[in-house]
Structure formats: C-alpha cells, structure tokens
C-alpha cells in the first residue's frame, strides 16, 4: 500500500479549534480543513495509507467503511491536485 504524506517544503499550517488553517507558500494560496479533514491531516503529517485514513474516519465518526473510503479518496484527490502531498 502506498504511504501518503504531506509535502514538507513551503507548507505551513496551524490548528484553529478543531480545524486546520494553512498556507501553501509555493503558490501563495490559503486553505482550510474542517474537523474531519483535520483528523486526516494529522495522520498525513506522519504518513498514512488510504486504509489508515478510512479507519480514522470510521473510528472517530462511526461512518460506514464505504463512506469513509469515498471521503478519503476525494480528500486525497483534492490534496494531490493542489500539490500538497509528497510525490
């Protein structure tokens, strides 16, 4: 399984409440992540597989595995499209 990890250069963020507020300094774009995305963000900081991320959503929010996997796929696609993941 592929380990997904946040990019480490020119990517800055802080927790604000239960959300993430960040800056991609490479593109000068700000972004935010809601509480469920913030839970995934924390795991991506250290590195996690898509299955690990789905497990986190199932444990924290009690959602079905199918829904968790779909949400993770969408979130990972968005991060990847914005260049926020290590290649």
PDB file of C-alpha atoms in Angstrom, residues 7-44:
ATOM      1  CA  UNK A   7       4.608  17.920   1.466  1.00  0.00           C
ATOM      2  CA  UNK A   8       7.182  19.333   3.887  1.00  0.00           C
ATOM      3  CA  UNK A   9       8.521  22.324   1.992  1.00  0.00           C
ATOM      4  CA  UNK A  10       6.671  25.654   1.758  1.00  0.00           C
ATOM      5  CA  UNK A  11       3.596  24.264   3.509  1.00  0.00           C
ATOM      6  CA  UNK A  12       2.558  25.905   6.764  1.00  0.00           C
ATOM      7  CA  UNK A  13      -0.499  25.310   8.938  1.00  0.00           C
ATOM      8  CA  UNK A  14      -1.952  25.749  12.379  1.00  0.00           C
ATOM      9  CA  UNK A  15      -4.822  24.204  14.233  1.00  0.00           C
ATOM     10  CA  UNK A  16      -7.599  26.632  14.960  1.00  0.00           C
ATOM     11  CA  UNK A  17     -10.167  24.996  17.160  1.00  0.00           C
ATOM     12  CA  UNK A  18     -10.693  21.629  15.516  1.00  0.00           C
ATOM     13  CA  UNK A  19      -9.883  22.912  12.021  1.00  0.00           C
ATOM     14  CA  UNK A  20      -6.695  23.453  10.057  1.00  0.00           C
ATOM     15  CA  UNK A  21      -5.813  26.807   8.510  1.00  0.00           C
ATOM     16  CA  UNK A  22      -2.838  26.777   6.214  1.00  0.00           C
ATOM     17  CA  UNK A  23      -0.709  28.441   3.592  1.00  0.00           C
ATOM     18  CA  UNK A  24       0.867  26.872   0.554  1.00  0.00           C
ATOM     19  CA  UNK A  25       3.751  29.322   0.252  1.00  0.00           C
ATOM     20  CA  UNK A  26       4.796  27.865  -3.102  1.00  0.00           C
ATOM     21  CA  UNK A  27       1.551  29.106  -4.667  1.00  0.00           C
ATOM     22  CA  UNK A  28       0.651  31.826  -2.131  1.00  0.00           C
ATOM     23  CA  UNK A  29      -2.715  30.149  -1.501  1.00  0.00           C
ATOM     24  CA  UNK A  30      -4.503  29.835   1.805  1.00  0.00           C
ATOM     25  CA  UNK A  31      -6.693  26.866   2.640  1.00  0.00           C
ATOM     26  CA  UNK A  32      -8.736  25.466   5.493  1.00  0.00           C
ATOM     27  CA  UNK A  33      -9.774  21.988   6.531  1.00  0.00           C
ATOM     28  CA  UNK A  34     -12.901  21.135   8.518  1.00  0.00           C
ATOM     29  CA  UNK A  35     -12.695  18.902  11.626  1.00  0.00           C
ATOM     30  CA  UNK A  36     -12.948  15.610   9.734  1.00  0.00           C
ATOM     31  CA  UNK A  37     -10.316  16.704   7.217  1.00  0.00           C
ATOM     32  CA  UNK A  38      -8.156  17.979  10.099  1.00  0.00           C
ATOM     33  CA  UNK A  39      -8.227  14.483  11.622  1.00  0.00           C
ATOM     34  CA  UNK A  40      -6.874  13.106   8.346  1.00  0.00           C
ATOM     35  CA  UNK A  41      -4.368  15.952   8.041  1.00  0.00           C
ATOM     36  CA  UNK A  42      -2.754  14.959  11.330  1.00  0.00           C
ATOM     37  CA  UNK A  43      -2.245  11.405  10.112  1.00  0.00           C
ATOM     38  CA  UNK A  44      -0.885  12.583   6.765  1.00  0.00           C
TER      39      UNK A  44
END
